[in-house]
Each structure stands twice: as structure tokens, then as C-alpha cells.
mmCIF file of C-alpha atoms in Angstrom:
data_model
loop_
_atom_site.group_PDB
_atom_site.id
_atom_site.type_symbol
_atom_site.label_atom_id
_atom_site.label_comp_id
_atom_site.label_asym_id
_atom_site.label_seq_id
_atom_site.Cartn_x
_atom_site.Cartn_y
_atom_site.Cartn_z
ATOM 1 C CA MET A 1 -0.290 0.208 0.182
ATOM 2 C CA GLU A 2 1.921 2.841 -0.986
ATOM 3 C CA ILE A 3 0.484 6.474 1.102
ATOM 4 C CA LEU A 4 -0.055 9.363 -2.050
ATOM 5 C CA GLU A 5 -1.707 11.814 -0.079
ATOM 6 C CA ILE A 6 -2.434 12.987 4.054
ATOM 7 C CA GLU A 7 -4.919 15.716 4.775
ATOM 8 C CA ILE A 8 -5.048 17.237 7.722
ATOM 9 C CA GLN A 9 -6.182 20.361 9.539
ATOM 10 C CA THR A 10 -4.021 22.874 11.435
ATOM 11 C CA ASP A 11 -5.284 26.284 13.261
ATOM 12 C CA ASP A 12 -1.992 28.433 11.292
ATOM 13 C CA LEU A 13 -1.448 27.654 7.606
ATOM 14 C CA VAL A 14 1.402 30.378 8.755
ATOM 15 C CA GLU A 15 3.784 29.032 10.592
ATOM 16 C CA THR A 16 3.092 26.165 8.904
ATOM 17 C CA GLU A 17 4.491 26.890 5.338
ATOM 18 C CA THR A 18 7.479 28.264 7.522
ATOM 19 C CA PHE A 19 7.991 25.345 9.298
ATOM 20 C CA TYR A 20 8.095 23.045 6.301
ATOM 21 C CA SER A 21 9.177 25.299 3.925
ATOM 22 C CA ASP A 22 12.088 27.386 5.864
ATOM 23 C CA VAL A 23 13.520 24.584 8.371
ATOM 24 C CA LEU A 24 12.462 21.154 7.056
ATOM 25 C CA GLY A 25 12.782 22.370 3.621
ATOM 26 C CA LEU A 26 9.712 20.611 1.267
ATOM 27 C CA GLN A 27 8.860 21.280 -1.783
ATOM 28 C CA LEU A 28 5.645 23.210 -2.260
ATOM 29 C CA ALA A 29 3.597 21.881 -3.936
ATOM 30 C CA ARG A 30 0.638 23.906 -3.950
ATOM 31 C CA LYS A 31 -0.828 26.858 -1.870
ATOM 32 C CA ARG A 32 -4.517 27.741 -1.782
ATOM 33 C CA GLN A 33 -6.157 30.460 0.772
ATOM 34 C CA ASN A 34 -7.702 27.544 2.870
ATOM 35 C CA SER A 35 -5.079 24.862 2.692
ATOM 36 C CA ILE A 36 -1.032 24.545 1.723
ATOM 37 C CA SER A 37 0.703 21.601 0.604
ATOM 38 C CA PHE A 38 3.978 19.832 0.235
ATOM 39 C CA LEU A 39 5.604 17.065 -1.224
ATOM 40 C CA ALA A 40 7.603 14.574 0.446
ATOM 41 C CA GLY A 41 8.844 11.741 -2.242
ATOM 42 C CA HIS A 42 6.335 10.648 -3.699
ATOM 43 C CA SER A 43 3.713 10.875 -1.223
ATOM 44 C CA THR A 44 2.085 14.755 -0.928
ATOM 45 C CA LEU A 45 1.542 16.089 2.416
ATOM 46 C CA THR A 46 -1.265 18.959 2.929
ATOM 47 C CA PHE A 47 -2.428 20.705 5.604
ATOM 48 C CA ILE A 48 -6.180 22.329 5.848
ATOM 49 C CA LYS A 49 -7.622 25.403 7.687
ATOM 50 C CA SER A 50 -9.296 24.476 11.332
ATOM 51 C CA ASN A 51 -10.289 26.984 13.614
ATOM 52 C CA LYS A 52 -10.011 26.931 17.376
ATOM 53 C CA LEU A 53 -8.950 23.251 17.239
ATOM 54 C CA ASN A 54 -5.429 22.946 17.893
ATOM 55 C CA PRO A 55 -5.665 18.928 16.202
ATOM 56 C CA LYS A 56 -2.112 16.672 16.714
ATOM 57 C CA TYR A 57 -1.620 14.029 14.565
ATOM 58 C CA HIS A 58 1.584 12.052 14.212
ATOM 59 C CA PHE A 59 2.831 10.892 10.747
ATOM 60 C CA ALA A 60 6.420 9.024 9.375
ATOM 61 C CA PHE A 61 8.559 9.342 6.739
ATOM 62 C CA ASN A 62 10.089 6.489 5.392
ATOM 63 C CA ILE A 63 13.895 7.765 4.306
ATOM 64 C CA PRO A 64 16.783 5.639 3.353
ATOM 65 C CA ASN A 65 17.530 1.931 5.346
ATOM 66 C CA ASN A 66 21.409 2.926 5.592
ATOM 67 C CA LYS A 67 20.715 6.587 5.792
ATOM 68 C CA LEU A 68 19.614 7.313 9.667
ATOM 69 C CA ASP A 69 23.173 7.888 10.833
ATOM 70 C CA GLU A 70 23.072 10.834 9.081
ATOM 71 C CA ALA A 71 19.589 11.788 8.868
ATOM 72 C CA ILE A 72 19.766 12.822 12.892
ATOM 73 C CA ILE A 73 23.357 14.397 12.074
ATOM 74 C CA TRP A 74 21.629 16.161 9.493
ATOM 75 C CA ALA A 75 17.695 16.576 11.774
ATOM 76 C CA ARG A 76 20.401 17.899 15.091
ATOM 77 C CA THR A 77 21.406 21.051 13.096
ATOM 78 C CA LYS A 78 17.050 22.222 12.903
ATOM 79 C CA LEU A 79 15.073 20.165 15.120
ATOM 80 C CA ASN A 80 15.125 18.955 17.771
ATOM 81 C CA LEU A 81 15.151 15.219 18.172
ATOM 82 C CA ILE A 82 12.682 13.538 20.839
ATOM 83 C CA GLU A 83 14.108 11.092 23.306
ATOM 84 C CA ASN A 84 12.159 7.720 24.915
ATOM 85 C CA ALA A 85 12.075 6.717 28.181
ATOM 86 C CA ASP A 86 15.176 5.311 27.685
ATOM 87 C CA ASN A 87 16.844 8.224 27.108
ATOM 88 C CA GLU A 88 17.778 7.070 22.989
ATOM 89 C CA ILE A 89 16.760 8.701 20.534
ATOM 90 C CA VAL A 90 16.759 5.766 18.398
ATOM 91 C CA ALA A 91 13.627 4.267 18.756
ATOM 92 C CA ASN A 92 14.947 0.276 17.389
ATOM 93 C CA PHE A 93 11.838 -1.548 16.646
ATOM 94 C CA GLU A 94 13.012 -4.993 16.431
ATOM 95 C CA SER A 95 9.709 -6.676 15.356
ATOM 96 C CA TRP A 96 9.518 -4.614 12.264
ATOM 97 C CA ASN A 97 13.158 -4.803 10.908
ATOM 98 C CA ALA A 98 12.889 -0.603 11.680
ATOM 99 C CA ARG A 99 14.776 1.937 13.251
ATOM 100 C CA ALA A 100 13.167 5.582 13.868
ATOM 101 C CA ILE A 101 14.115 9.016 15.117
ATOM 102 C CA TYR A 102 10.990 11.603 16.392
ATOM 103 C CA PHE A 103 10.657 15.467 15.999
ATOM 104 C CA TYR A 104 7.474 17.911 16.796
ATOM 105 C CA ASP A 105 6.418 20.069 13.845
ATOM 106 C CA ASN A 106 5.476 23.774 14.550
ATOM 107 C CA ASN A 107 1.916 22.681 15.507
ATOM 108 C CA LYS A 108 3.241 19.717 18.070
ATOM 109 C CA ASN A 109 2.297 16.858 15.633
ATOM 110 C CA ILE A 110 4.733 14.526 16.145
ATOM 111 C CA LEU A 111 6.718 13.409 12.877
ATOM 112 C CA GLU A 112 8.613 10.286 12.472
ATOM 113 C CA PHE A 113 12.206 9.637 10.046
ATOM 114 C CA ILE A 114 12.170 5.178 9.816
ATOM 115 C CA ALA A 115 14.325 2.912 8.310
ATOM 116 C CA ARG A 116 12.876 -0.282 7.069
ATOM 117 C CA PHE A 117 15.197 -2.568 6.255
ATOM 118 C CA ASP A 118 12.664 -5.269 4.887
ATOM 119 C CA ILE A 119 12.627 -2.181 2.363
ATOM 120 C CA ASP A 120 15.439 -2.357 -0.860
ATOM 121 C CA ASN A 121 16.218 1.733 -1.179
ATOM 122 C CA SER A 122 19.845 2.206 0.694
ATOM 123 C CA THR A 123 21.525 5.070 -1.609
ATOM 124 C CA ASP A 124 25.090 6.542 -2.210
ATOM 125 C CA LYS A 125 23.326 9.637 -2.082
ATOM 126 C CA PRO A 126 23.790 12.062 1.096
ATOM 127 C CA PHE A 127 21.007 12.749 3.273
ATOM 128 C CA ASN A 128 19.078 15.948 2.749
ATOM 129 C CA ILE A 129 15.432 16.343 3.045
ATOM 130 C CA SER A 130 14.713 14.997 -0.746
ATOM 131 C CA SER A 131 15.785 11.956 0.533
ATOM 132 C CA ILE A 132 12.482 11.223 2.448
ATOM 133 C CA GLN A 133 10.355 8.813 -0.354
ATOM 134 C CA SER A 134 7.265 9.189 0.501
ATOM 135 C CA ILE A 135 4.992 9.372 3.755
ATOM 136 C CA SER A 136 5.152 6.230 5.066
ATOM 137 C CA GLU A 137 1.992 5.948 8.259
ATOM 138 C CA ILE A 138 -0.853 8.330 8.955
ATOM 139 C CA GLY A 139 -1.891 7.493 13.074
ATOM 140 C CA ILE A 140 -5.953 7.354 12.808
ATOM 141 C CA VAL A 141 -7.540 7.649 16.052
ATOM 142 C CA THR A 142 -10.300 5.713 17.302
ATOM 143 C CA ASP A 143 -12.618 5.134 20.506
ATOM 144 C CA ALA A 144 -12.870 1.249 18.765
ATOM 145 C CA PRO A 145 -8.847 0.304 17.398
ATOM 146 C CA ILE A 146 -9.992 -3.358 16.254
ATOM 147 C CA LYS A 147 -14.052 -2.709 14.888
ATOM 148 C CA LEU A 148 -12.422 0.479 12.779
ATOM 149 C CA ALA A 149 -9.466 -1.572 11.625
ATOM 150 C CA ASP A 150 -12.283 -4.954 10.552
ATOM 151 C CA LYS A 151 -14.253 -1.665 8.445
ATOM 152 C CA LEU A 152 -11.129 -0.629 6.950
ATOM 153 C CA VAL A 153 -10.280 -3.793 5.744
ATOM 154 C CA GLU A 154 -13.790 -4.862 4.482
ATOM 155 C CA ASP A 155 -14.904 -1.321 3.010
ATOM 156 C CA TYR A 156 -11.740 -1.038 1.078
ATOM 157 C CA ASN A 157 -9.731 -4.431 0.701
ATOM 158 C CA LEU A 158 -7.019 -3.914 2.317
ATOM 159 C CA ASN A 159 -4.560 -6.189 4.887
ATOM 160 C CA TYR A 160 -3.893 -6.058 7.962
ATOM 161 C CA PHE A 161 0.209 -5.460 9.279
ATOM 162 C CA SER A 162 1.825 -9.135 8.977
ATOM 163 C CA LYS A 163 4.189 -7.442 11.403
ATOM 164 C CA GLY A 164 2.031 -5.821 13.717
ATOM 165 C CA ALA A 165 1.026 -6.033 17.058
ATOM 166 C CA LYS A 166 -2.810 -6.157 17.484
ATOM 167 C CA SER A 167 -4.825 -5.095 20.621
ATOM 168 C CA GLU A 168 -7.715 -3.008 22.075
ATOM 169 C CA SER A 169 -5.794 -0.138 21.315
ATOM 170 C CA PHE A 170 -3.422 -1.148 18.717
ATOM 171 C CA ALA A 171 -4.148 -2.033 15.175
ATOM 172 C CA SER A 172 -1.717 -1.735 12.210
ATOM 173 C CA ILE A 173 -3.131 -1.569 8.025
ATOM 174 C CA GLY A 174 -0.762 -1.995 5.285
ATOM 175 C CA ASP A 175 3.050 -3.135 4.903
ATOM 176 C CA ASP A 176 6.485 -1.564 5.063
ATOM 177 C CA ASN A 177 5.442 0.849 1.814
ATOM 178 C CA GLY A 178 1.715 2.732 3.887
ATOM 179 C CA LEU A 179 0.002 1.991 6.814
ATOM 180 C CA PHE A 180 -2.519 3.117 9.228
ATOM 181 C CA ILE A 181 -1.380 3.459 12.791
ATOM 182 C CA ILE A 182 -4.807 3.127 14.221
ATOM 183 C CA VAL A 183 -5.326 3.313 18.051
ATOM 184 C CA LYS A 184 -7.168 4.417 20.677
ATOM 185 C CA THR A 185 -8.856 7.122 22.368
ATOM 186 C CA ASN A 186 -6.187 9.467 24.825
ATOM 187 C CA ARG A 187 -3.576 6.421 24.208
ATOM 188 C CA ASN A 188 -0.474 7.625 24.392
ATOM 189 C CA TRP A 189 2.160 8.625 21.188
ATOM 190 C CA PHE A 190 5.268 6.643 21.315
ATOM 191 C CA PRO A 191 8.138 7.901 22.714
ATOM 192 C CA THR A 192 6.280 10.650 24.135
ATOM 193 C CA GLU A 193 3.330 11.453 26.617
ATOM 194 C CA GLN A 194 1.137 13.532 23.971
ATOM 195 C CA LYS A 195 -2.387 12.164 24.290
ATOM 196 C CA SER A 196 -3.855 10.562 20.530
ATOM 197 C CA GLU A 197 -6.825 12.982 19.657
ATOM 198 C CA LYS A 198 -9.443 12.456 16.734
ATOM 199 C CA HIS A 199 -9.567 14.453 14.195
ATOM 200 C CA PHE A 200 -10.299 14.335 10.904
ATOM 201 C CA THR A 201 -7.852 12.993 8.282
ATOM 202 C CA ARG A 202 -8.154 11.909 4.663
ATOM 203 C CA ILE A 203 -5.926 9.656 2.743
ATOM 204 C CA ARG A 204 -5.298 8.493 -0.083
ATOM 205 C CA ILE A 205 -4.079 5.679 -1.363
ATOM 206 C CA ALA A 206 -2.494 3.139 -4.212
ATOM 207 C CA THR A 207 -3.395 -0.513 -3.271
ATOM 208 C CA ASN A 208 -3.964 -3.777 -5.779
ATOM 209 C CA GLY A 209 -3.389 -1.139 -8.586
ATOM 210 C CA LEU A 210 -6.727 1.452 -7.426
ATOM 211 C CA THR A 211 -6.708 5.044 -5.907
ATOM 212 C CA LYS A 212 -8.434 4.923 -3.012
ATOM 213 C CA ILE A 213 -9.520 7.750 -0.611
ATOM 214 C CA ILE A 214 -10.594 7.267 2.875
ATOM 215 C CA THR A 215 -11.476 10.050 4.970
ATOM 216 C CA MET A 216 -11.962 10.027 8.429
ATOM 217 C CA THR A 217 -14.130 11.422 10.741
ATOM 218 C CA GLU A 218 -13.386 13.551 13.828
ATOM 219 C CA GLU A 219 -15.444 11.133 15.307
ATOM 220 C CA ASN A 220 -13.324 8.694 13.274
ATOM 221 C CA THR A 221 -15.819 6.718 11.218
ATOM 222 C CA SER A 222 -14.594 6.269 7.853
ATOM 223 C CA ARG A 223 -16.942 6.938 4.344
#
């Protein structure tokens, strides 16, 4: 599954443009009165204007699997990397065969660079923002993760992630290229104590040769 675009909300389009254009350095894709979009590899990241919602999300970017150390050096010149409970900045996901680092954007969204070793995407090029290959994860928050995950699997012909755990508070759908991370409302977003929140999210994916659009409402029922 590939995530082609995510649309999420922000109360401040101006500061969001400053962060993603000037701090991260993503290429501007389009700018409208009430939205702004950036290119992230072959994915598009779109922010839609919200009003006093202060929405917070979690999403991740796939990077080349041999460039995490370079990504850390690059990120430290621009960002404050988030430490986990062990005071480490690198999370090692053994069951996923992946390693990741985390940081906040201007909205206090939790962003992630993840290197997945089961994807053949290593490169000799030095790491920079153009090393981002795609949006690899988007967090979806709901009161009943398994119920929502089952519905998404059935309605959109998707699959549970073969490496992912499945519980009443967590489920994952997709594969190494693109994942829905479905968590229970108020669950802490790893590696922080920031509580997960339900907010509007629209996701455009490509799977099995088809493009599909999934919209999550603030109640987080898909339509």
C-alpha cells in the first residue's frame, strides 16, 4: 500500500508553511486560501485550515534504510529530536526490522523518520530532505481500534500489517511502504506522553493497482 496524500488540519497555515518550507525544506506543491501542500517523496502532505481546534497528529516518512545516522546529524542542525524513556533518540523496532527518530513540527504533531530494512531503498547519496521517499504512516485515532480496522479491511480490501501487533488499543493496516497506525483515543503517542486525539483526516492510497480515498471524521468513522 502506498500513501499518496494525507490531508490533516492546522490552526496556523502561516507557521506551518514556515516550518515545512524553511525548517524542513520540503518543496511547496500548491498553496490556496485555506490549504497548503508539500511534496514528500512521491507523497503529498496537505494541511487544511482549522479554527481553534489545535489538532495534533502523528505521521512518518520513509527514508533510505542506510541513512538514519546521517538523518540524525542533519536533523540536529534544525530540530530537537525526541528522546524515549531510555533517554535514547533512536527507536529500534525489532519485529518490524526498522529504526526511527522522532521530532515535533510547529503544531506539535509528532513526525518520524523511519528506516525499514525490509525495503530495498539504500542509496549512496548524502542525506537531505529530498531523501524522503514517501509518507509511510498516518496515525488514526478511534475509541475502538479493532472495530475500525476490521471495517477498513473489509470496505477497502486492505490487510492487517503482517509484522504488527493487534490489541484493543492498537492495530496496523498495510505494509512497509504505507501503514495506517490505528490507536485508541488518549493512548500515548510513542515515544512521548502526548495523548492521541480524534481529528479529521483524509488519506489517498494506491493499492492493488487502484487509487482509493478514505476520510476519517472527527468521530473517526470512515466514509
